[in-house]
XYZ file of C-alpha atoms in Angstrom:
707
model
C -26.455 10.693 -16.523
C -22.474 11.438 -17.529
C -20.716 13.189 -13.944
C -18.938 14.833 -17.187
C -17.518 18.514 -16.259
C -19.081 21.040 -18.878
C -15.699 22.478 -19.136
C -14.359 19.235 -20.687
C -17.142 18.482 -22.355
C -16.717 21.293 -24.024
C -12.867 21.093 -25.094
C -13.750 16.795 -25.487
C -16.366 17.821 -27.821
C -14.601 20.940 -29.913
C -12.196 18.062 -30.765
C -13.884 15.970 -31.648
C -16.017 18.599 -33.938
C -19.059 16.904 -32.752
C -21.520 16.285 -29.839
C -21.709 13.581 -27.415
C -23.759 11.092 -26.455
C -24.701 9.511 -23.340
C -22.698 6.844 -23.760
C -19.494 8.487 -24.596
C -20.229 11.078 -22.123
C -19.959 8.661 -19.850
C -16.881 7.484 -21.196
C -15.219 10.131 -20.815
C -16.523 10.915 -17.783
C -14.258 8.010 -16.124
C -11.419 8.266 -18.352
C -11.191 12.492 -18.003
C -11.445 11.461 -14.236
C -8.519 12.103 -11.457
C -8.558 8.782 -10.300
C -8.623 7.177 -13.698
C -5.996 10.216 -15.663
C -3.796 11.960 -12.812
C -4.377 14.818 -14.879
C -3.394 16.336 -11.356
C -0.328 14.077 -10.385
C 0.665 12.623 -13.417
C 3.450 15.685 -13.872
C 5.336 14.732 -10.527
C 4.942 11.089 -11.326
C 6.813 11.467 -14.399
C 10.314 12.696 -12.296
C 10.002 9.222 -9.838
C 13.654 7.191 -10.487
C 12.506 3.526 -11.542
C 15.734 2.737 -12.513
C 16.945 -1.449 -11.851
C 18.554 -3.924 -13.699
C 15.329 -5.953 -12.432
C 13.088 -4.410 -13.567
C 10.811 -5.897 -16.343
C 7.805 -3.823 -16.236
C 7.473 -0.423 -14.449
C 4.278 2.494 -14.191
C 1.488 2.245 -16.542
C 0.909 -1.855 -16.865
C -1.207 -3.803 -14.071
C 1.815 -4.139 -11.628
C 5.546 -3.764 -11.388
C 7.515 -6.322 -12.230
C 11.387 -7.341 -11.269
C 13.843 -10.337 -12.243
C 13.739 -12.277 -9.002
C 16.656 -14.760 -10.883
C 15.931 -18.464 -11.606
C 13.446 -17.597 -14.257
C 11.124 -16.298 -11.541
C 9.510 -12.756 -11.578
C 7.236 -10.656 -8.538
C 4.544 -8.137 -9.357
C 3.322 -5.768 -6.850
C 1.642 -3.140 -6.125
C -0.558 -1.381 -4.107
C -4.342 0.895 -4.366
C -6.195 2.432 -2.528
C -10.243 1.375 -1.657
C -11.043 4.624 0.466
C -14.020 6.439 -0.347
C -15.829 2.636 -0.801
C -14.841 1.925 2.488
C -16.165 4.757 3.986
C -19.665 4.733 3.327
C -20.413 0.535 2.887
C -16.652 -0.804 5.222
C -17.821 -4.510 4.552
C -17.742 -4.004 0.851
C -15.398 -1.442 0.366
C -12.613 -3.759 1.682
C -13.378 -6.760 0.204
C -13.376 -5.356 -3.191
C -10.553 -3.846 -2.778
C -8.623 -6.958 -1.564
C -10.536 -8.272 -4.915
C -9.492 -5.941 -7.126
C -5.410 -5.116 -6.116
C -5.604 -8.939 -6.605
C -6.333 -9.097 -10.301
C -4.386 -6.258 -10.685
C -1.122 -9.302 -10.350
C -2.474 -12.450 -11.072
C -4.124 -10.720 -14.908
C 0.346 -10.698 -15.442
C 0.409 -14.189 -14.928
C 1.583 -14.573 -11.292
C -0.144 -16.582 -8.815
C -0.727 -13.875 -5.863
C 0.905 -15.623 -1.958
C 0.520 -12.550 -0.282
C -1.424 -9.727 0.506
C -0.627 -6.364 2.530
C -3.340 -4.128 4.866
C -1.992 -0.430 5.596
C -5.623 1.474 7.243
C -5.955 4.176 9.294
C -8.837 5.211 11.335
C -10.732 7.958 13.343
C -9.815 7.584 17.430
C -11.195 4.027 19.242
C -12.876 6.376 21.385
C -15.512 6.585 18.589
C -18.426 4.192 17.348
C -18.393 4.797 14.168
C -14.569 4.488 14.197
C -14.577 1.015 15.322
C -18.101 0.005 13.629
C -15.723 1.211 9.979
C -12.929 -0.528 11.610
C -14.134 -3.698 12.450
C -16.393 -4.053 8.673
C -13.340 -2.873 7.802
C -10.521 -5.763 8.828
C -13.940 -8.327 8.438
C -14.021 -7.700 5.289
C -9.953 -8.059 3.940
C -10.492 -11.274 6.554
C -13.649 -12.882 4.619
C -11.944 -12.140 1.064
C -8.480 -13.179 1.851
C -9.325 -16.035 3.904
C -11.831 -17.519 1.000
C -8.962 -16.805 -1.623
C -6.466 -18.491 0.035
C -4.107 -15.803 -0.844
C -2.510 -15.156 3.394
C -2.396 -11.139 4.663
C 0.937 -11.048 6.301
C 1.676 -7.547 6.732
C 0.817 -3.795 7.005
C -0.267 -1.417 9.942
C -2.833 0.331 11.222
C -3.214 4.113 12.533
C -4.924 6.396 14.066
C -6.301 10.066 13.490
C -9.040 12.338 14.288
C -9.135 13.122 10.660
C -9.386 10.094 9.724
C -12.718 9.591 11.475
C -14.956 10.508 8.419
C -12.086 9.635 5.710
C -11.076 6.190 6.535
C -8.673 5.016 4.202
C -7.982 1.539 2.975
C -4.609 1.337 1.649
C -4.474 -3.067 -0.245
C -0.685 -4.135 -1.117
C -0.768 -7.369 -3.211
C 2.376 -9.163 -4.558
C 2.436 -12.374 -6.357
C 5.288 -14.292 -7.861
C 5.415 -15.895 -11.919
C 8.072 -17.308 -13.914
C 9.331 -15.586 -16.386
C 7.863 -17.863 -19.037
C 4.627 -16.805 -18.620
C 4.299 -13.604 -18.370
C 1.496 -12.173 -19.821
C 1.161 -8.019 -20.318
C -2.355 -5.968 -20.557
C -0.934 -5.440 -24.433
C -3.247 -5.416 -26.800
C -1.782 -6.182 -30.831
C -2.909 -8.463 -33.797
C -5.577 -6.996 -35.741
C -8.374 -9.253 -36.295
C -7.996 -10.864 -32.924
C -11.291 -11.285 -30.808
C -12.082 -9.644 -27.688
C -12.748 -12.665 -24.924
C -15.395 -11.059 -21.675
C -15.024 -13.815 -18.752
C -15.904 -14.097 -15.655
C -18.989 -12.378 -13.636
C -22.245 -11.323 -15.207
C -22.026 -7.478 -15.690
C -24.741 -5.414 -13.168
C -25.342 -1.841 -11.916
C -22.785 -2.017 -9.348
C -19.931 0.835 -8.967
C -21.721 2.687 -11.690
C -20.154 6.340 -11.560
C -17.228 4.520 -9.243
C -14.217 5.919 -10.359
C -15.999 8.971 -11.170
C -16.877 8.666 -6.808
C -13.707 8.456 -5.686
C -12.471 11.755 -7.285
C -15.001 13.907 -5.030
C -14.832 14.473 -2.122
C -17.349 13.002 0.715
C -20.154 14.491 1.929
C -24.128 14.087 3.122
C -24.838 12.822 -0.460
C -21.813 10.348 -0.575
C -24.246 8.467 1.338
C -26.742 7.844 -1.531
C -23.987 6.798 -3.480
C -24.051 2.781 -3.049
C -25.108 1.704 -5.703
C -21.078 3.635 -6.602
C -19.655 0.371 -4.595
C -19.327 -2.831 -5.573
C -19.872 -6.552 -4.348
C -16.766 -8.847 -3.503
C -17.566 -12.352 -4.483
C -14.600 -14.334 -3.525
C -15.398 -17.755 -4.818
C -15.754 -16.382 -8.389
C -12.417 -14.741 -8.396
C -10.574 -18.231 -6.971
C -12.170 -20.203 -9.983
C -10.729 -16.885 -11.689
C -6.452 -16.564 -10.271
C -6.122 -20.941 -11.074
C -8.072 -20.528 -14.658
C -5.534 -17.480 -15.995
C -2.446 -19.077 -13.968
C -3.028 -22.388 -16.720
C -4.076 -19.581 -19.027
C -0.385 -17.936 -18.665
C 1.491 -20.179 -18.061
C 0.051 -22.247 -21.835
C 0.605 -18.940 -22.963
C -2.565 -19.076 -24.843
C -3.409 -15.126 -24.733
C -2.110 -12.236 -26.301
C -3.026 -9.675 -23.912
C -5.071 -9.682 -20.782
C -6.204 -7.307 -17.919
C -9.293 -7.388 -15.085
C -11.954 -4.887 -14.837
C -11.305 -2.471 -12.091
C -12.367 1.172 -12.233
C -14.373 1.805 -14.905
C -14.828 -1.605 -16.230
C -15.025 -1.814 -19.785
C -13.625 0.959 -20.627
C -11.023 1.354 -19.127
C -10.297 -2.258 -19.820
C -10.420 -2.231 -23.515
C -9.264 2.064 -23.466
C -5.591 1.092 -21.686
C -5.063 -1.985 -23.821
C -5.472 -0.847 -27.115
C -3.598 2.401 -26.655
C -0.705 0.719 -24.884
C -0.632 -1.649 -28.336
C -1.433 1.180 -30.998
C -4.090 -0.523 -32.497
C -8.109 0.410 -31.644
C -11.294 -2.291 -29.825
C -14.219 -2.971 -31.495
C -17.608 -4.449 -29.706
C -21.168 -5.008 -29.925
C -21.593 -5.128 -26.215
C -25.206 -6.467 -27.512
C -23.630 -9.740 -26.328
C -22.199 -8.821 -23.001
C -23.175 -10.860 -20.873
C -25.704 -9.598 -18.289
C -27.261 -9.966 -14.759
C -30.245 -7.690 -15.868
C -31.599 -7.328 -18.759
C -32.407 -4.380 -18.423
C -29.082 -2.883 -18.041
C -28.197 0.322 -20.394
C -25.081 0.351 -22.868
C -23.715 3.455 -20.638
C -24.265 1.219 -17.684
C -22.336 -1.903 -19.498
C -18.921 0.391 -19.339
C -18.739 2.043 -16.633
C -19.816 -1.379 -14.488
C -17.356 -1.936 -12.146
C -18.916 -5.284 -11.622
C -16.527 -7.234 -9.782
C -14.178 -10.610 -10.933
C -14.335 -9.700 -14.912
C -11.498 -10.103 -16.911
C -11.054 -8.744 -20.442
C -8.640 -11.046 -23.026
C -6.976 -10.787 -26.612
C -6.811 -14.239 -27.714
C -5.465 -15.108 -31.458
C -8.926 -17.233 -33.051
C -7.528 -19.993 -33.364
C -6.422 -20.648 -29.490
C -9.817 -19.496 -29.223
C -11.079 -23.250 -28.413
C -7.888 -24.289 -25.493
C -8.976 -20.881 -24.323
C -12.620 -21.459 -23.232
C -11.608 -25.391 -22.424
C -10.288 -23.974 -20.004
C -12.583 -21.297 -18.781
C -15.797 -24.176 -18.852
C -13.316 -26.651 -16.866
C -13.304 -23.702 -14.414
C -17.073 -22.981 -14.444
C -16.484 -19.941 -15.421
C -19.026 -17.842 -17.983
C -17.536 -16.391 -21.282
C -18.425 -14.512 -24.648
C -16.419 -13.404 -27.370
C -17.510 -9.201 -27.331
C -15.563 -8.314 -30.067
C -11.471 -7.997 -32.266
C -8.970 -5.863 -32.577
C -9.083 -3.354 -35.625
C -6.073 -1.483 -37.640
C -8.141 2.342 -36.656
C -6.960 3.627 -33.319
C -10.867 4.387 -31.511
C -12.938 2.331 -29.261
C -15.827 1.666 -31.743
C -19.325 0.005 -29.834
C -22.109 -1.051 -32.018
C -24.963 -3.044 -30.760
C -25.607 -5.692 -33.427
C -25.281 -2.893 -36.570
C -26.569 -0.074 -34.554
C -23.406 2.641 -33.287
C -23.450 2.941 -30.560
C -19.643 5.683 -29.542
C -17.021 5.541 -31.834
C -14.365 7.694 -30.472
C -10.952 7.966 -31.373
C -8.464 7.185 -28.206
C -6.303 10.418 -28.647
C -9.442 12.356 -28.230
C -9.794 9.783 -24.965
C -5.712 9.369 -23.659
C -3.782 12.655 -24.676
C -3.560 16.042 -24.182
C -6.164 16.241 -21.240
C -6.291 19.483 -19.997
C -4.359 19.230 -15.851
C -6.682 20.662 -13.135
C -6.089 23.185 -11.674
C -3.045 22.305 -10.143
C -1.177 25.832 -8.420
C 1.104 25.131 -5.220
C 1.684 27.335 -2.228
C 4.483 25.945 -0.183
C 4.100 26.193 3.596
C 5.586 24.163 6.533
C 4.625 23.364 10.144
C 7.493 23.159 11.253
C 7.541 25.341 15.045
C 11.123 24.017 16.192
C 12.504 21.401 18.345
C 12.493 21.789 21.706
C 14.694 21.559 24.174
C 15.822 18.190 25.547
C 13.999 16.875 28.765
C 15.651 15.582 31.089
C 12.650 14.815 34.124
C 12.304 11.067 35.005
C 9.486 9.312 34.015
C 7.003 7.665 36.771
C 5.698 3.806 36.014
C 1.485 4.987 34.585
C 3.497 6.775 31.476
C 5.663 3.527 30.967
C 1.537 2.075 30.511
C 0.429 4.551 28.727
C 2.965 4.303 25.669
C 2.252 0.965 25.996
C -1.451 0.767 25.888
C -1.114 3.697 23.553
C -3.707 1.967 19.773
C -0.425 4.282 18.595
C 1.662 1.419 19.595
C -0.329 -1.651 21.379
C -0.194 -4.500 19.664
C -2.778 -5.468 17.100
C -3.176 -8.961 17.203
C -6.906 -8.769 17.391
C -6.715 -6.791 13.605
C -3.942 -9.924 12.381
C -4.808 -12.900 14.030
C -8.289 -12.491 11.627
C -6.276 -13.363 8.264
C -4.656 -16.683 6.981
C -1.349 -15.708 7.234
C 0.133 -18.713 6.704
C -2.662 -20.331 3.581
C -0.147 -21.744 1.426
C 2.344 -22.893 3.795
C 5.141 -20.706 2.466
C 5.416 -17.271 5.138
C 7.897 -17.275 7.642
C 7.580 -14.248 9.420
C 3.773 -13.216 10.296
C 2.639 -10.433 10.654
C 2.832 -8.151 14.228
C 6.375 -6.547 14.145
C 8.366 -5.435 11.035
C 8.459 -6.801 7.456
C 6.825 -10.131 6.721
C 8.703 -12.277 4.797
C 8.415 -14.996 2.210
C 9.597 -17.966 0.868
C 10.414 -17.627 -2.636
C 8.987 -22.060 -3.422
C 10.852 -24.696 -4.972
C 14.354 -22.181 -4.321
C 15.921 -20.419 -1.303
C 14.978 -17.874 -1.878
C 12.644 -15.057 0.433
C 10.916 -12.137 0.128
C 10.052 -9.435 3.050
C 7.368 -7.078 2.809
C 6.661 -4.143 4.714
C 4.223 -1.812 4.489
C 5.006 1.737 6.111
C 3.193 5.933 5.921
C 4.548 8.196 8.294
C 1.494 10.499 8.285
C 2.003 13.224 10.791
C 5.089 13.797 9.298
C 5.016 14.165 5.426
C 1.818 17.007 7.511
C 4.899 19.152 9.078
C 7.317 19.241 6.705
C 6.544 16.802 3.714
C 9.930 16.609 1.462
C 11.925 15.697 4.916
C 8.447 13.079 5.151
C 8.596 11.232 2.389
C 12.037 11.545 2.701
C 11.641 9.390 5.626
C 9.905 7.278 4.754
C 11.789 5.533 2.485
C 15.147 5.244 4.946
C 13.043 4.227 7.510
C 11.377 1.416 5.106
C 14.928 0.696 3.900
C 16.586 0.667 6.898
C 14.415 -2.206 8.820
C 14.766 -4.145 5.529
C 18.804 -3.858 5.640
C 18.920 -4.913 9.330
C 16.406 -8.082 8.621
C 19.356 -9.062 5.934
C 17.351 -8.453 3.135
C 18.067 -6.265 -0.096
C 15.699 -3.686 -1.029
C 14.514 -4.427 -4.010
C 11.929 -2.162 -4.842
C 9.117 0.264 -4.171
C 5.259 0.522 -4.244
C 3.570 3.265 -3.124
C -0.153 4.444 -1.916
C -0.347 8.574 -2.286
C -3.350 9.643 0.083
C -4.190 13.401 -0.268
C -6.524 15.924 0.182
C -8.443 17.758 -2.261
C -6.089 18.756 -5.119
C -7.481 22.027 -5.863
C -6.147 23.826 -2.854
C -2.223 24.644 -3.121
C -0.918 23.482 -0.314
C -2.543 20.341 -0.435
C -1.187 19.978 -3.779
C 2.179 21.619 -2.276
C 2.415 18.865 0.477
C 2.020 16.008 -2.665
C 4.355 17.729 -4.707
C 7.128 18.174 -1.789
C 6.149 14.571 -0.138
C 6.540 13.357 -3.202
C 9.715 14.553 -4.578
C 11.255 13.843 -0.654
C 10.374 9.952 -1.368
C 11.986 9.935 -4.899
C 15.321 11.461 -3.371
C 15.573 8.922 -0.957
C 14.630 6.391 -3.663
C 17.601 7.403 -6.194
C 19.594 8.212 -3.404
C 19.268 5.173 -2.160
C 18.508 2.748 -5.423
C 15.233 1.046 -4.821
C 13.115 1.623 -8.147
C 8.856 2.924 -7.973
C 7.781 0.127 -9.495
C 4.241 0.954 -8.988
C 1.211 2.577 -7.581
C -1.405 4.856 -7.271
C -3.094 8.569 -6.565
C -5.847 8.240 -4.279
C -6.906 12.185 -4.316
C -10.062 14.360 -2.669
C -10.114 12.515 0.817
C -10.956 15.196 2.525
C -14.985 16.104 4.061
C -16.799 18.856 5.502
C -14.599 19.341 8.412
C -10.989 19.821 6.368
C -8.232 16.772 4.502
C -7.530 13.727 6.223
C -3.375 14.213 7.049
C -1.631 13.357 3.894
C -0.658 9.490 3.869
C 2.807 8.947 1.774
C 2.178 5.351 2.076
C 4.616 2.925 0.666
C 5.084 -1.224 0.506
C 8.832 -2.044 -0.310
C 9.876 -5.683 -1.129
C 13.417 -7.100 -0.521
C 15.635 -9.968 -1.072
C 17.806 -12.773 0.588
C 19.175 -15.202 -1.663
C 18.907 -17.391 1.836
C 16.261 -17.714 3.766
C 17.777 -18.838 6.681
C 20.247 -16.001 7.127
C 16.844 -13.965 8.138
C 17.838 -11.768 11.205
C 15.940 -11.276 14.610
C 14.714 -8.981 16.231
C 14.221 -10.055 19.414
C 16.932 -10.186 22.190
C 19.131 -13.714 21.917
C 21.964 -13.420 25.391
C 21.592 -12.635 28.509
C 24.006 -10.090 29.722
C 24.085 -8.393 26.125
C 24.711 -4.662 25.792
C 21.875 -2.514 24.586
C 23.342 0.147 22.046
C 21.475 2.896 20.245
C 23.166 4.493 16.639
C 21.479 7.321 15.306
C 21.316 8.076 11.708
C 18.760 11.071 11.865
C 17.768 13.174 14.994
C 14.742 12.559 16.855
C 12.060 14.963 18.226
C 9.708 14.557 21.570
C 7.205 16.382 18.524
C 5.417 14.224 17.363
C 5.655 11.997 19.354
C 3.140 9.294 20.999
C 4.629 9.970 24.387
C 3.824 13.908 23.158
C -0.759 12.421 22.151
C -0.835 10.733 25.280
C 0.921 12.864 27.738
C -0.470 16.128 26.060
C 2.749 18.070 26.423
C 3.372 21.446 24.924
C 2.476 21.278 21.063
C 5.672 22.175 18.723
C 6.494 21.121 15.915
C 10.170 18.969 14.619
C 10.479 16.549 12.206
C 13.413 13.908 12.253
C 16.016 14.572 9.209
C 18.343 11.375 7.527
C 22.334 12.413 8.254
C 21.982 10.945 4.295
C 26.186 11.076 4.426
C 25.389 8.757 7.842
C 23.234 6.624 5.837
C 24.679 5.493 2.857
C 27.776 5.201 5.431
C 25.734 2.954 7.448
C 24.390 0.842 5.076
C 28.623 0.160 3.550
C 29.249 -0.184 7.253
C 26.046 -2.477 8.221
C 26.818 -4.609 5.313
C 30.479 -5.600 6.342
C 29.965 -5.489 9.850
C 26.570 -6.844 10.930
C 27.480 -9.563 11.910
C 28.951 -7.992 15.464
C 25.187 -7.416 16.285
C 22.967 -10.096 17.723
C 19.576 -9.065 17.294
C 18.595 -5.530 15.696
C 15.828 -3.155 14.843
C 14.434 0.694 13.724
C 13.311 1.573 16.611
C 9.109 2.048 16.225
C 6.894 4.533 17.125
C 6.387 4.860 20.937
C 10.510 5.557 21.148
C 13.335 3.561 22.477
C 11.648 1.680 25.738
C 9.206 0.206 23.394
C 12.337 -1.341 20.901
C 13.405 -2.679 23.772
C 10.609 -3.274 25.507
C 9.515 -5.695 22.391
C 12.954 -6.809 21.375
C 12.596 -8.159 25.364
C 9.072 -8.905 24.994
C 9.804 -12.378 22.325
C 11.974 -14.338 24.200
C 10.621 -13.032 27.440
C 13.903 -11.440 28.569
C 14.266 -8.507 31.497
C 16.014 -5.901 30.885
C 17.844 -2.420 32.212
C 17.855 0.937 30.951
C 20.621 2.988 33.198
C 20.612 7.621 32.953
C 18.038 8.110 30.739
C 16.102 11.172 29.991
C 12.814 11.142 28.617
C 14.373 12.047 25.337
C 16.197 9.009 25.330
C 13.274 7.172 26.110
C 10.245 8.676 24.732
C 11.635 10.753 21.064
C 11.457 9.293 17.687
C 13.347 9.225 15.256
C 13.386 7.011 11.605
C 16.837 6.580 11.391
C 17.968 5.409 15.009
C 18.649 1.600 15.497
C 18.583 -0.252 18.765
C 21.284 -3.270 18.518
C 21.837 -6.435 21.152
C 26.183 -6.704 21.579
C 27.755 -9.177 22.973
C 30.033 -8.125 26.092
C 32.963 -10.276 23.725
C 32.481 -8.045 20.544
C 31.907 -4.544 22.137
C 35.074 -3.207 21.510
C 35.123 -4.318 17.892
C 31.567 -3.213 17.346
C 32.749 0.285 18.534
C 35.032 0.690 16.372
C 33.957 -0.433 13.125
C 30.279 2.131 14.542
C 32.805 4.349 15.553
C 31.678 6.865 12.848
C 28.071 7.380 14.167
C 26.839 8.576 17.569
C 26.753 4.894 19.580
C 25.543 5.332 23.305
C 25.408 2.304 25.052
C 21.496 2.682 26.818
C 21.126 -0.614 28.538
C 21.932 -4.027 29.378
C 19.705 -7.699 28.819
C 18.642 -9.107 32.105
C 16.822 -12.097 33.015
C 13.161 -10.957 33.799
C 13.382 -8.447 35.639
C 12.287 -4.359 33.760
C 13.704 -1.283 35.353
C 14.881 1.886 33.954
C 16.936 4.153 36.123
C 16.850 2.558 38.964
C 13.244 1.857 39.366
C 11.607 -0.989 38.817
C 8.685 -2.215 36.233
C 5.865 -4.579 36.934
C 6.642 -6.929 33.731
C 3.112 -8.245 34.230
C 1.369 -4.948 34.358
C 3.564 -3.527 31.329
C 2.349 -7.181 29.355
C -1.237 -7.053 29.428
C -1.189 -3.067 28.338
C 0.615 -3.567 25.097
C -1.168 -6.403 24.673
C -4.237 -6.607 25.946
C -6.146 -3.015 25.420
C -6.649 -3.217 21.634
C -8.970 -5.621 21.816
C -11.472 -4.353 24.531
C -12.244 -1.572 22.784
C -14.373 -4.612 20.537
C -15.753 -6.236 23.982
């Protein structure tokens, strides 16, 4: 039975002037779902900054596309697979990877990198450990099998994600502009060609499943979780790349959310045409799959394309060479309708304007609120050795090599900087160019002060790429929130997106693609809102990336403050269970813009540089020393100096010979000479710390959860 809400059915039937049949009701239920229609979020998303001279394609197609020069483009996008991963974590994560890869290669770009921003409950919970193990295995098995390296991501933990884990997936591809394929159907009489896996019942109601809260009933909806087949996907990649290179397709789209329904409807709508399909010709796994199930199935590894009849033989020859099943199931028609038949028998006939236009918005009231309770005074007392061990061993800080070592991050031989810390770097084949890739979400900041949190997320990510030596060129987002019918949730969403947009405009980095995932909540409440962004940067010379590891013995360690900082929220406040207060650090926008200009001119005065990570300045200095086994001394530092966190705190290594020039060039900023690089020993305020104990705390703690 259809998941179409009665109030929506009433509106639709009034517009049609007749009752809906079961297949039509199913089609409307998915296309009017929040997951497909964005009926609540669209007014906010339309305001996003997306202007760029590089932009070839932005929001509205399978992925955003930017021109990177030399006849090449990059396509990238991020999506969520949250609900399926909470119910069936292995398949939920694996099919999430498969789906985002198809969004890339359906546009004629070869997928060359993926990333995995993840959120789980505390690792002290058996369920959370199980979800993480299975999600990581699903990502690993799919990505490794299909031959696309997972080179970036982030994993964080909070009790609000114990039931609703968040599994976001990012993919990036590179293609030649001459091979670009769009999802725009054209040409009356052109053929509608289905190819890939046969259609089954897996994933029926997947889109509506993603548009509802998780509860006990959700556990019964495992059929809404699709089944992955990475080996079929690999064949699709090779076939689609050849079809794109030879220019044999008019249009192409993968059958993702809402399957055959959304792929046909969206391609037709973009081209201002209609589609007629004969459902008796759809390849099936079982003979008794109904028309309703055919249209709503989300069986994986399926593509829908539009082909000129004169090219059909060439197209099918390529498909057969790659052992891919195919069937011509329809044609493009002039009338802007979705017309479904079985032989000569009518099944459905829906005007596209009723299906896609003037969808009544859901209840999207917004109620302003803030959880900020003021900034605490600086703490001047000293930390003891156990404090440093506790911070470095925290799951919010420690090394996640147990996760990313399960991924093949070097397949393809173009990975120049692997997962671990900061943006990853990927070479653009046959050029000197390189792309930097990062994923970042600051959920606690967004929960406490949504606008400031959204702004800080983009600004911090921008700094990460800038300091590495890359020009940030584009953003994709994945917006994970609770029930939008709650006015406070809707305020979180609107205000955080406005903050993200303000930063994107200020820094001139367009938002070119993205995804919204609402209803991430259950009986215990909503998740902490995660505004996750994927940022991509470009360098014209991959050999000039800047190091984030100390380089010189006896170098000077400075901090540069472009934002305020706070001890709460921070890793320190969580691990030490300090008295609660809430303050979101804020960027000084003028200083941020001045720093960007100054760094581009005088950044050579810093031998190594990075943005302060989670855990504070001590954690950042430790990571910079760790890579080359240097030691360091920190002098006269308070707890706030060591562990307060801010999204705009820069840590820099400066040679003594360059100190005077550095101080002059960056005199407009708050600078602090916090320490010096030493050969081996680590000391803070005269107290020697055991390097071996700190290193083991950082590297070994996370993996111990799974022993």
